[in-house]
Coordinates of C-alpha atoms and ligand atoms in Angstrom, one line a residue:
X1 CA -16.0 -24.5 11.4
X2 CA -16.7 -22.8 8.1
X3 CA -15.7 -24.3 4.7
X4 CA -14.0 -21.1 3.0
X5 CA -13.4 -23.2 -0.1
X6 CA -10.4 -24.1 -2.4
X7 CA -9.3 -19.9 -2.4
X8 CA -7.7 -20.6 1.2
X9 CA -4.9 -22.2 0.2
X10 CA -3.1 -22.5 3.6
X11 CA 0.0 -25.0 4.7
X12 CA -1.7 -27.1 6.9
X13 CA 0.9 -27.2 9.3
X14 CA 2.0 -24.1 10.7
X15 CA 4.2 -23.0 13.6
X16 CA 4.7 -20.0 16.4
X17 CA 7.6 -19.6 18.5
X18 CA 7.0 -22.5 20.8
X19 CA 3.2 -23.6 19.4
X20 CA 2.1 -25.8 16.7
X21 CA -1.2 -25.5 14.6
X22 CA -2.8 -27.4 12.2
X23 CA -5.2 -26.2 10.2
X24 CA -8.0 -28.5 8.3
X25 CA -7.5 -28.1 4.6
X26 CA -10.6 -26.2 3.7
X27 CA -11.7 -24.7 6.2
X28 CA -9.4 -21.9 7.9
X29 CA -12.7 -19.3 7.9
X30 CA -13.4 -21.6 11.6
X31 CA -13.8 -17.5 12.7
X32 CA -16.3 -18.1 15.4
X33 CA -18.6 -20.6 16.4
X34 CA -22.2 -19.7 16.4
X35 CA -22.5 -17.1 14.8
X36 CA -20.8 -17.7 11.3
X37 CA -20.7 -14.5 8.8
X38 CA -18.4 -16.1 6.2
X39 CA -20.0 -18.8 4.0
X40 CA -18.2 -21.2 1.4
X41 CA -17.2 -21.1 -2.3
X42 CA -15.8 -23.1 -4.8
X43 CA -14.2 -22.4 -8.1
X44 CA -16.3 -20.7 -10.4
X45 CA -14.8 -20.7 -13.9
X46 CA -16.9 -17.5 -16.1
X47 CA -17.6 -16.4 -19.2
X48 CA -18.6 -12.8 -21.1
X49 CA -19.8 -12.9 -24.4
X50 CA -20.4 -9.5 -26.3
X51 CA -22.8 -7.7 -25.2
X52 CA -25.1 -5.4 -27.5
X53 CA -26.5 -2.6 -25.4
X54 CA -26.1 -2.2 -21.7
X55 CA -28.4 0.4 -20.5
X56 CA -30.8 1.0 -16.8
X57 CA -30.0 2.3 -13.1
X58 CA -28.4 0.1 -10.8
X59 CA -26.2 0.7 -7.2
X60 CA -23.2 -1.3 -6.4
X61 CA -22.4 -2.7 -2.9
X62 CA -20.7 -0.3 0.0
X63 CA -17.3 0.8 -0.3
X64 CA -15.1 -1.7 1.0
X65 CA -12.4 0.7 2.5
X66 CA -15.6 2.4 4.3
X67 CA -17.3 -0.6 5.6
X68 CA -14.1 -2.2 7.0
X69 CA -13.4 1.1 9.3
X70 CA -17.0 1.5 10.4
X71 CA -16.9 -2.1 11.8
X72 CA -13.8 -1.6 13.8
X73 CA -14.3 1.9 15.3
X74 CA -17.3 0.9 16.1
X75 CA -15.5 -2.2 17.6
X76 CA -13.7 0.0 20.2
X77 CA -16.4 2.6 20.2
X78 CA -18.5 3.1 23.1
X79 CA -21.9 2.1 22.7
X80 CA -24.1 1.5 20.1
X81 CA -23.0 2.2 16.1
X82 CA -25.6 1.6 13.7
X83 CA -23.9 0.8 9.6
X84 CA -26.4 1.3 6.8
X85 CA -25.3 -0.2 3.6
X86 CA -22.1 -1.9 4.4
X87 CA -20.4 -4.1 1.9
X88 CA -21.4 -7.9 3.1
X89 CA -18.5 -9.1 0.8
X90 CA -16.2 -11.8 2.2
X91 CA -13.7 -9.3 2.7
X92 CA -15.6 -6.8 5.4
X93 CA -17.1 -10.4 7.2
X94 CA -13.9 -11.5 7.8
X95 CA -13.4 -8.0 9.6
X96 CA -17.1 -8.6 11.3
X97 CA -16.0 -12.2 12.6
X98 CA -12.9 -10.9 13.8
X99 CA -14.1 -8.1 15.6
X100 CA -16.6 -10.9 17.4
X101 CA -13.6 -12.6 18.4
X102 CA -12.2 -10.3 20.2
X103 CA -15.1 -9.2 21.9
X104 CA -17.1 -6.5 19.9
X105 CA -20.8 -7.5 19.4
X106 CA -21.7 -7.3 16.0
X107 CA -25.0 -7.8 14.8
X108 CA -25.7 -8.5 11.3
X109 CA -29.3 -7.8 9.8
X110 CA -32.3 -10.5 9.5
X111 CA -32.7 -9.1 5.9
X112 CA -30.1 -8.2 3.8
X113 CA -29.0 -5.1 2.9
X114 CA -30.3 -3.9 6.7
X115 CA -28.6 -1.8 9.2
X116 CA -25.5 -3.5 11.2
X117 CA -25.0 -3.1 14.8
X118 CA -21.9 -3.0 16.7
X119 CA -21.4 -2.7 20.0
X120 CA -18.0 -1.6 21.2
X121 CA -15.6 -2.2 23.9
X122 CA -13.7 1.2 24.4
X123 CA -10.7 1.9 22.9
X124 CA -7.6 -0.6 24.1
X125 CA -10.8 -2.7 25.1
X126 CA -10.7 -5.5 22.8
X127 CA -9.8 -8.8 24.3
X128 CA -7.3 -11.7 23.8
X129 CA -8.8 -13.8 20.4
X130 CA -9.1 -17.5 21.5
X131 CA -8.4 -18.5 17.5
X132 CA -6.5 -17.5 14.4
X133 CA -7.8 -14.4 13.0
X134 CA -8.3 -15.5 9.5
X135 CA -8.1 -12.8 7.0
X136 CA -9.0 -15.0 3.7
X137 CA -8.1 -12.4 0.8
X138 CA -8.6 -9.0 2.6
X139 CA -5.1 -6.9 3.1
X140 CA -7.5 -4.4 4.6
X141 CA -8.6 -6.3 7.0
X142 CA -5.1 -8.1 8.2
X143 CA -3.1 -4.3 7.8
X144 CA -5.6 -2.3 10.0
X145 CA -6.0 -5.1 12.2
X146 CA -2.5 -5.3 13.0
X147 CA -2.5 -2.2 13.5
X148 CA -5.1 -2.2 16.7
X149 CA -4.0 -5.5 18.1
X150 CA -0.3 -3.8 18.1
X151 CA -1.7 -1.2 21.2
X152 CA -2.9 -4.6 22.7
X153 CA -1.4 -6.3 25.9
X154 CA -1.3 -9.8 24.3
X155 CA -0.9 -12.3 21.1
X156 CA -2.5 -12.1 18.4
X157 CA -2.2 -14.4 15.1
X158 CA -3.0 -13.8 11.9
X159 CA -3.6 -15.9 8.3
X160 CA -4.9 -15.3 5.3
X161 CA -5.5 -17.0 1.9
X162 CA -2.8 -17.6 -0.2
X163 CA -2.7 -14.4 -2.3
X164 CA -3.2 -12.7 1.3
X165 CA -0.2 -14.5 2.8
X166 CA 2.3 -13.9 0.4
X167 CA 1.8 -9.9 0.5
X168 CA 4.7 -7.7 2.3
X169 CA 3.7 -7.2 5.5
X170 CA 7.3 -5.3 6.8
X171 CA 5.5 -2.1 5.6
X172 CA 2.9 -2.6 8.2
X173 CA 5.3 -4.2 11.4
X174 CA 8.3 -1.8 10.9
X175 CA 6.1 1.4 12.2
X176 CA 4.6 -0.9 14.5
X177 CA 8.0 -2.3 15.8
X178 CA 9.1 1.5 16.1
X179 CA 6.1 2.0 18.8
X180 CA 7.3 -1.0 20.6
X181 CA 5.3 -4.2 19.5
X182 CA 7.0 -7.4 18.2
X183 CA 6.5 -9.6 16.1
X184 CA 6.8 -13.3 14.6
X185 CA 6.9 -13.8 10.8
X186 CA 7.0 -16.1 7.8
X187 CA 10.1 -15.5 6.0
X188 CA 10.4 -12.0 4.7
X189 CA 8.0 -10.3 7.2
X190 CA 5.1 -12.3 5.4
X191 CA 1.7 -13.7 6.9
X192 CA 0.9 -15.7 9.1
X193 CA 2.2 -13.6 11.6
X194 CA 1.6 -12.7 15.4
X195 CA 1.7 -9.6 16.5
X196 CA 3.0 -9.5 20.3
X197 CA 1.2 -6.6 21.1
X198 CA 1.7 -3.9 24.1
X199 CA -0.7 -1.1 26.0
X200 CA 2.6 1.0 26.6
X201 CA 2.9 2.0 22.9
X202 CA 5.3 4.9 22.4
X203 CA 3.9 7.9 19.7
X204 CA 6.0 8.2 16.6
X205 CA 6.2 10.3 14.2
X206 CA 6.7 8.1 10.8
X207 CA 7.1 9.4 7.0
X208 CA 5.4 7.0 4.9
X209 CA 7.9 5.1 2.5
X210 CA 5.5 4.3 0.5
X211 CA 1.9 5.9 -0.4
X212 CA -0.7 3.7 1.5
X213 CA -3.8 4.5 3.0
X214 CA -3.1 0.6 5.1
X215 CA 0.5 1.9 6.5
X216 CA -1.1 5.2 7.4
X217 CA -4.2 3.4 9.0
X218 CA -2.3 0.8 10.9
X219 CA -0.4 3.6 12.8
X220 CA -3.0 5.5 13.4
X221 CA -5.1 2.6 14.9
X222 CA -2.7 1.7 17.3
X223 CA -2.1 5.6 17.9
X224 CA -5.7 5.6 19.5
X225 CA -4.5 3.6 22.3
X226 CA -0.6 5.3 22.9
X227 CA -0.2 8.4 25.0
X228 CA 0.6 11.7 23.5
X229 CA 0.1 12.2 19.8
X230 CA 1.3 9.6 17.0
X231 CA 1.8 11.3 13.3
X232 CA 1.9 10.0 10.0
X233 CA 3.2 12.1 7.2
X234 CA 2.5 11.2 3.7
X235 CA 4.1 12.6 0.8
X236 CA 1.6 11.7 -2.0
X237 CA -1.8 11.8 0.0
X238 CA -3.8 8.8 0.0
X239 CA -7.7 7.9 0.6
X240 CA -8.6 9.5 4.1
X241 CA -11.3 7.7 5.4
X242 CA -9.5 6.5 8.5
X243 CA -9.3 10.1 9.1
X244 CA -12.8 11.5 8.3
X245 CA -13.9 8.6 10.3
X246 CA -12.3 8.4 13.5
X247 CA -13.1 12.1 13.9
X248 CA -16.7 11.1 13.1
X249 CA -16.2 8.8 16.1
X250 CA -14.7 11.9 18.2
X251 CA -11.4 11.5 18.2
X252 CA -8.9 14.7 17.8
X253 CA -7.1 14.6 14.5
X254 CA -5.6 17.4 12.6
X255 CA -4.8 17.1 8.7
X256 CA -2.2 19.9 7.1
X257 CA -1.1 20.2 3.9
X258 CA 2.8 20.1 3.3
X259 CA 4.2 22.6 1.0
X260 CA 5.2 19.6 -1.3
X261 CA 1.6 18.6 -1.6
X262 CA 1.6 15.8 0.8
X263 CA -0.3 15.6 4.1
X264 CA 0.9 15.5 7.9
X265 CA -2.1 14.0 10.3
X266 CA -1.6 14.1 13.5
X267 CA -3.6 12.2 16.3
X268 CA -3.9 12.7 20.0
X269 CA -4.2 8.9 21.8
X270 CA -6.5 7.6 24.4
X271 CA -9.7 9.7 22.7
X272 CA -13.5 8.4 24.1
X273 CA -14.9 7.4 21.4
X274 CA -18.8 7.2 20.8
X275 CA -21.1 5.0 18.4
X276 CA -22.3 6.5 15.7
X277 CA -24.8 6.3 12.8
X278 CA -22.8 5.6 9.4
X279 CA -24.2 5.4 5.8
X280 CA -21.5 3.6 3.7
X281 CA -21.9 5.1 -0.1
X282 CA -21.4 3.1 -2.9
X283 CA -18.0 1.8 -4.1
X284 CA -16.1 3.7 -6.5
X285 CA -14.0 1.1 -7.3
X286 CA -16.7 -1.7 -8.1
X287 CA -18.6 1.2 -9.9
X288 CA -15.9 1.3 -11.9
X289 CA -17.0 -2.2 -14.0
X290 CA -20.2 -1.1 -14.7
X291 CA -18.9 2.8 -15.6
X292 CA -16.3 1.6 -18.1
X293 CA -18.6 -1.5 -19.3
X294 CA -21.3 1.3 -20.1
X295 CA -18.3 3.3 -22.1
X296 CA -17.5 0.4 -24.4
X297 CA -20.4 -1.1 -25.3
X298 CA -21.7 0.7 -28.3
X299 CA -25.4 2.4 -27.0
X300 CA -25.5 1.8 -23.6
X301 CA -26.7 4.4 -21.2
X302 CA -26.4 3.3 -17.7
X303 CA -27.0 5.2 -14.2
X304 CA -25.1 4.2 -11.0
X305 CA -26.5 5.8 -8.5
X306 CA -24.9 6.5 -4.9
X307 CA -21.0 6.7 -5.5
X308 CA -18.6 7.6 -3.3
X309 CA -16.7 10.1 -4.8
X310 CA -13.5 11.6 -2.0
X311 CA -10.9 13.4 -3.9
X312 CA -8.8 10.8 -2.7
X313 CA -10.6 8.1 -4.7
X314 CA -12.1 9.3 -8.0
X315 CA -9.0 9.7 -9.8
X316 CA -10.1 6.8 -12.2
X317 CA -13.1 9.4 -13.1
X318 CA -10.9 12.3 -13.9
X319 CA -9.0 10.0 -16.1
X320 CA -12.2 8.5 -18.0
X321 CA -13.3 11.7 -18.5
X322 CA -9.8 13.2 -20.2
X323 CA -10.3 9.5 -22.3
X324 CA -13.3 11.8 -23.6
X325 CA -15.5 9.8 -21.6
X326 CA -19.6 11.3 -21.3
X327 CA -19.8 11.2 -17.7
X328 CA -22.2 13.2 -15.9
X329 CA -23.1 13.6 -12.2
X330 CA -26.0 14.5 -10.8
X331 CA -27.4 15.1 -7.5
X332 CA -24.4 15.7 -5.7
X333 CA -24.7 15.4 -2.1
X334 CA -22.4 14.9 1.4
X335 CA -23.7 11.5 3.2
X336 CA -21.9 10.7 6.8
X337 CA -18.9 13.3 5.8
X338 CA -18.3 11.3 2.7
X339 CA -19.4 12.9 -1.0
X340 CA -21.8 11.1 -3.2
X341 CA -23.3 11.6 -6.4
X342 CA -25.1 9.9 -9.3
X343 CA -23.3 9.1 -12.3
X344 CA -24.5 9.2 -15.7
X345 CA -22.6 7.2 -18.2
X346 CA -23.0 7.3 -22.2
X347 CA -20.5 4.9 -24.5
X348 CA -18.4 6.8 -27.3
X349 CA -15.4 6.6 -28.1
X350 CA -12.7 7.0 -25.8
X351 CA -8.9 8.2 -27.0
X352 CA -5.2 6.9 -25.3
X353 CA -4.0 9.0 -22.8
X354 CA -0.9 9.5 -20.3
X355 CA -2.0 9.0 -16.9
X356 CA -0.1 11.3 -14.8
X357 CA 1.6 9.0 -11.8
X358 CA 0.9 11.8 -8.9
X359 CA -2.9 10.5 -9.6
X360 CA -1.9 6.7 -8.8
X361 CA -2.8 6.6 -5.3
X362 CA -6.2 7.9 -6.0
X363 CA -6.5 5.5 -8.3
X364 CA -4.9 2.6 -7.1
X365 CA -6.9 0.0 -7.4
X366 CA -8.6 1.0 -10.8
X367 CA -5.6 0.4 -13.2
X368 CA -6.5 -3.2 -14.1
X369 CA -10.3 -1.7 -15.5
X370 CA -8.8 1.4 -16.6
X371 CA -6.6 -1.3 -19.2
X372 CA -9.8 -2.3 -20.3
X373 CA -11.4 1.2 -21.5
X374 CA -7.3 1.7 -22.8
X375 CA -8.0 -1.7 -24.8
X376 CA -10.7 -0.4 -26.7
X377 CA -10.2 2.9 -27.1
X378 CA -8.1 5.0 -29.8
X379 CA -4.2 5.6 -29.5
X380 CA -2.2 4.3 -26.3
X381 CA -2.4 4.9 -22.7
X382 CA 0.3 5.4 -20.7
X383 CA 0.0 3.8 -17.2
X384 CA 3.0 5.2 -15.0
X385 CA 4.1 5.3 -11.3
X386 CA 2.2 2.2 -10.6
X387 CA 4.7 -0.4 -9.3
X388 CA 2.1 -1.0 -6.5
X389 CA 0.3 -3.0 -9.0
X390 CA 2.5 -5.8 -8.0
X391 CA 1.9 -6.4 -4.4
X392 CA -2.2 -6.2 -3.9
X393 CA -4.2 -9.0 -4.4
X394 CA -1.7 -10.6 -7.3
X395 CA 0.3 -8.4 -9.4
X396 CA -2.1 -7.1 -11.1
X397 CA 0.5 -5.3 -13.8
X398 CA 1.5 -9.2 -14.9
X399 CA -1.6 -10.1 -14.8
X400 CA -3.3 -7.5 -16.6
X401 CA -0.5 -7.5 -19.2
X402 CA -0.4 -11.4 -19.9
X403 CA -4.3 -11.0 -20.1
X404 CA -4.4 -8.6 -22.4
X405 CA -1.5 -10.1 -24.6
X406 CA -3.7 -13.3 -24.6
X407 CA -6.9 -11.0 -25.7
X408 CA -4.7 -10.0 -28.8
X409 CA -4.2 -6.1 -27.4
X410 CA -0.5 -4.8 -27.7
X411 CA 1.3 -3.6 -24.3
X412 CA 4.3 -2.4 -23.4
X413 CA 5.2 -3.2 -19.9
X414 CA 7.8 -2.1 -17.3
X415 CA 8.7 -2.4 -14.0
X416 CA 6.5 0.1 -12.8
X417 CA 4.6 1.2 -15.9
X418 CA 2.4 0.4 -18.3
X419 CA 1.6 1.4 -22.0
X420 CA -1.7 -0.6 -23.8
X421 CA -2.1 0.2 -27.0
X422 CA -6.2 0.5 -28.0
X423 CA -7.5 -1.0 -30.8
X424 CA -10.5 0.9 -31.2
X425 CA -10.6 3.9 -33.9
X426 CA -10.8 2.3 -36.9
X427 CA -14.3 0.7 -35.4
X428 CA -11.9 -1.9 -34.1
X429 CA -12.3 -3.8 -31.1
X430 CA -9.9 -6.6 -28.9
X431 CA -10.0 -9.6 -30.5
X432 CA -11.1 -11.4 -26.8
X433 CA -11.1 -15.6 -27.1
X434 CA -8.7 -16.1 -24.0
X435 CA -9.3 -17.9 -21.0
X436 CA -7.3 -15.6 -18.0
X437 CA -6.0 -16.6 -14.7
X438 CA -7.6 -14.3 -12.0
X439 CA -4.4 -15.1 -9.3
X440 CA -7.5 -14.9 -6.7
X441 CA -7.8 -11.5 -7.9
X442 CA -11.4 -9.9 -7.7
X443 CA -10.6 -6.9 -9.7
X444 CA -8.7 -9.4 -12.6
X445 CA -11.8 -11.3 -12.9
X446 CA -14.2 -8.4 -13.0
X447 CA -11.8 -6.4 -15.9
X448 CA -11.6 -9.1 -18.1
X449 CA -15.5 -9.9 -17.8
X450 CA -16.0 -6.7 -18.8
X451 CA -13.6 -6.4 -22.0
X452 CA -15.7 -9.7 -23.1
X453 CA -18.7 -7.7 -23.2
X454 CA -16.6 -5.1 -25.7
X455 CA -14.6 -7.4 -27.2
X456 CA -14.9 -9.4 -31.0
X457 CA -15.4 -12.8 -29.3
X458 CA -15.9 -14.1 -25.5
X459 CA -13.3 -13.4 -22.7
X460 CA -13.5 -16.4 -20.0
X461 CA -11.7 -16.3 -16.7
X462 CA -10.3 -19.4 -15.0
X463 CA -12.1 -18.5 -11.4
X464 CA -15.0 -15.8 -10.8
X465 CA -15.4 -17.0 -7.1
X466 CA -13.0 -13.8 -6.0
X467 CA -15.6 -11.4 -6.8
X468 CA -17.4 -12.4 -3.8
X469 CA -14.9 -10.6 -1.7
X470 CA -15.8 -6.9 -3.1
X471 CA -19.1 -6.9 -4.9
X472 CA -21.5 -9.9 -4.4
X473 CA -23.8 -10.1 -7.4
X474 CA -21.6 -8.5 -9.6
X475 CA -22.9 -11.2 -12.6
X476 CA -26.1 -10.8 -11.8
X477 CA -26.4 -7.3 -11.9
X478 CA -24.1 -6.8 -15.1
X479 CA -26.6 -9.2 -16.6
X480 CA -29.6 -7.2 -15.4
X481 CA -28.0 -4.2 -17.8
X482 CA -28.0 -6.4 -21.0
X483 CA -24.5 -8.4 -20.1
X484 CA -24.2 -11.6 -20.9
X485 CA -21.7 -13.3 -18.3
X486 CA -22.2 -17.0 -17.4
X487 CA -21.0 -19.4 -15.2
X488 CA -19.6 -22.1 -17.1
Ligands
S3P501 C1 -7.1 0.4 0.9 C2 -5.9 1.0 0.5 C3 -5.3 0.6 -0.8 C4 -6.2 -0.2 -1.7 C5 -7.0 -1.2 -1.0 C6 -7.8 -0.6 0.1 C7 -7.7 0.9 2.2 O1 -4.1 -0.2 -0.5 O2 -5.4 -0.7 -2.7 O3 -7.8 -1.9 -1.8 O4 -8.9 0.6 2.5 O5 -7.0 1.5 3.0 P1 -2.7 0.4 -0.1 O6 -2.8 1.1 1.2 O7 -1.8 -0.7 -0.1 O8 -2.4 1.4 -1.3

């Protein structure tokens, strides 16, 4: 078993239609024996004091989305997939272990920061888990997961941690039920769950109620093992890298634009898919601390280098840079399909703006630093569109709000919308001198660390252990630049 730490919050007594479970307090990661990819943590209470200057070249960990789908095509792949620069935060591990358990070999490096090596079973290949498939914080992980176990001839049972087991799942098993799995639930469709799954799926074609990169994933996971084509149409498009990727892999997908600006993707089942060589490029959305850090702190010149930057994701730079943001990219290049580029950053000052809500979805998971840069800028920003906010990893539009409110910054807050109102201008900056709850929230805790570094006085959160899930070293590195972040 592997102690996972006070995050997995789990009922320890849990049951399935006709099966009881206990599960040790502590220590729900017991993923696999042997061979154990998730390691322990324990609450990590952090401060940020202002920081003067942050300035140097750094790269942040692989894109999470990325790493995630190269470790499970290349779970059902045939032969031999080699993954350079995948994330190794808790999130993607808890992908790697259950992959193992169900029969992938997955091969972590000797040195970290080394190629991973999968080794795949064929598509509708996987076999029957002999555990829980624990998810710990990562809706990625338990979404597309679900998804491939659905085209599966057996049961599969899923938990998470308790931010991950309190998220809607319905959005994920109503397609699923439509192709002719089942399902057992907690109360309102929520984790833990089993997925009863079947290898006589029926292809749908499904309109996606809401704009999700997981929905459309799921379905077109379990699409790889259903006859005929399953298609997912999506009115606001979100990332694609399932898409990019499982053609990569060699599977036949078409993508067509709508005439309303959406996308229809369309994949034909039972494809032969191959191992492959990925790269995964730096994360956009944990190169998003360090980018808006380096914006606000008065001086700093910083480089990330490496970033992922598809269309589908870079919607936090567009908005930075109509903030009036000194963003410059250089040596733009295509790595494994996906493009990349160096990013220049320079702090000025940045000015309120409305954010447009067609640009949410590419975007999605950048609101809570975007608040940050609104904090200290000039004039208000108006957020809008972005009722997601409330189901990922906590709501992050309370908990960005109540954070900010405790940071002395004025909101304005709504249902689905957002309005903070910047106190920079006048050579202003957020007063700062709160201690805020990160709800197991990686991207809380990383936002608020970073509006200590720009604000009058320190910014403490309650728990920094969530930052492991996305970008391991995070303190460290924003140290390395001239931050000043401790464990306290
Ligand atoms: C993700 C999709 C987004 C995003 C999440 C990662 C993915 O979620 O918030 O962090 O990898 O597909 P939704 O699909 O719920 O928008």
């Amino acid at each position: 078993m592997v102690a996972y730490g006070p995050r997995s919050n789990h009922s320890s007594l849990f049951t399935w239609p006709g099966l009881l479970y206990e599960t040790l307090p502590q220590q729900c990661h017991s993923i696999r024996t042997g061979n154990n990819f998730v390691s322990g943590s324990t609450i990590q209470p952090a401060s940020s004091r202002p920081a003067a200057t942050l300035g140097g070249r750094i790269s942040v960990p692989g894109d999470k989305s990325i790493s995630h789908r190269a470790l499970m095509l290349g779970g059902i792949a045939v032969g031999e997939t080699v993954i350079d620069g995948l994330l190794e935060g808790e999130d993607v591990l808890c992908t790697a272990a259950a992959m193992e358990q169900m029969g992938a070999e997955v091969i972590r490096p000797d040195t970290p920061g080394g190629a991973w090596r999968v080794y795949g079973r064929g598509v509708g290949g996987l076999s029957e888990p002999a555990n829980v498939l624990d998810m710990g914080n990562s809706g990625t992980a338990a979404r597309l997961l679900m998804g491939l176990m659905a085209a599966h001839p057996f049961t599969t049972f899923f938990t998470g941690d308790a931010s991950l087991n309190g998220r809607p799942m319905s959005r994920i098993t109503t397609p699923l039920a439509q192709m002719g799995a089942a399902f057992h639930t907690r109360s309102e469709g929520r984790m833990p769950l089993a997925v009863i799954g079947t290898d006589q799926l029926v292809p749908i074609e499904y309109s996606l109620p809401v704009a999700s990169a997981q929905v459309k994933s799921a379905v077109l996971l379990a699409g790889l093992n259903t006859v005929g084509q399953t298609t997912v149409i999506e009115s606001k498009p979100s990332r694609d890298h399932s898409e990019r990727m499982v053609a990569h892999f060699g599977a036949d997908i078409v993508t067509q634009e709508t005439p309303d600006g959406g996308r229809r993707i369309t994949l034909k089942g039972y494809p032969e898919l191959m191992g492959q060589k990925i790269t995964v490029p730096g994360d956009v959305s944990s190169a998003a601390f360090p980018i808006v850090a380096g914006l606000v702190c008065p001086g700093s010149v910083l480089t990330v280098t490496g970033v992922g930057l598809n269309p589908l994701r870079a919607g936090l730079i567009a908005t930075l840079k109509e903030m009036g943001a000194s963003l410059v990219l250089e040596n733009d290049r295509v790595e494994a399909g996906e493009p990349v580029a160096d990013l220049v950053v320079t702090a000025g000052s940045l000015k309120g703006v409305e954010v447009p809500p067609e640009r949410a979805p590419s975007m999605i998971d950048e609101y809570p630093i975007l608040a940050m840069a609104a904090a200290c800028a000039e004039g208000s920003t108006r957020m809008t569109g972005i009722g997601e906010l409330r189901v990922k990893e906590c709501d992050r539009l309370d908990a960005v709000a109540r954070g900010l409110e405790a940071c002395g910054v004025q909101i304005e807050e709504g249902e689905d919308w957002l309005v903070v109102h910047g106190s920079g201008g006048t050579g202003g900056v957020p007063k700062g001198g709160a201690t805020v709850p990160v709800h197991l929230d990686h991207r809380i805790a990383m936002s608020f660390l970073v509006l200590g570094m720009a604000a009058e006085t320190a910014v403490s959160i309650d728990d920094a252990s969530p930052i492991a899930t996305s970008f391991p070293g995070f303190i460290d590195l924003m140290n390395g630049l001239g931050a000043s972040i401790s464990i306290t």
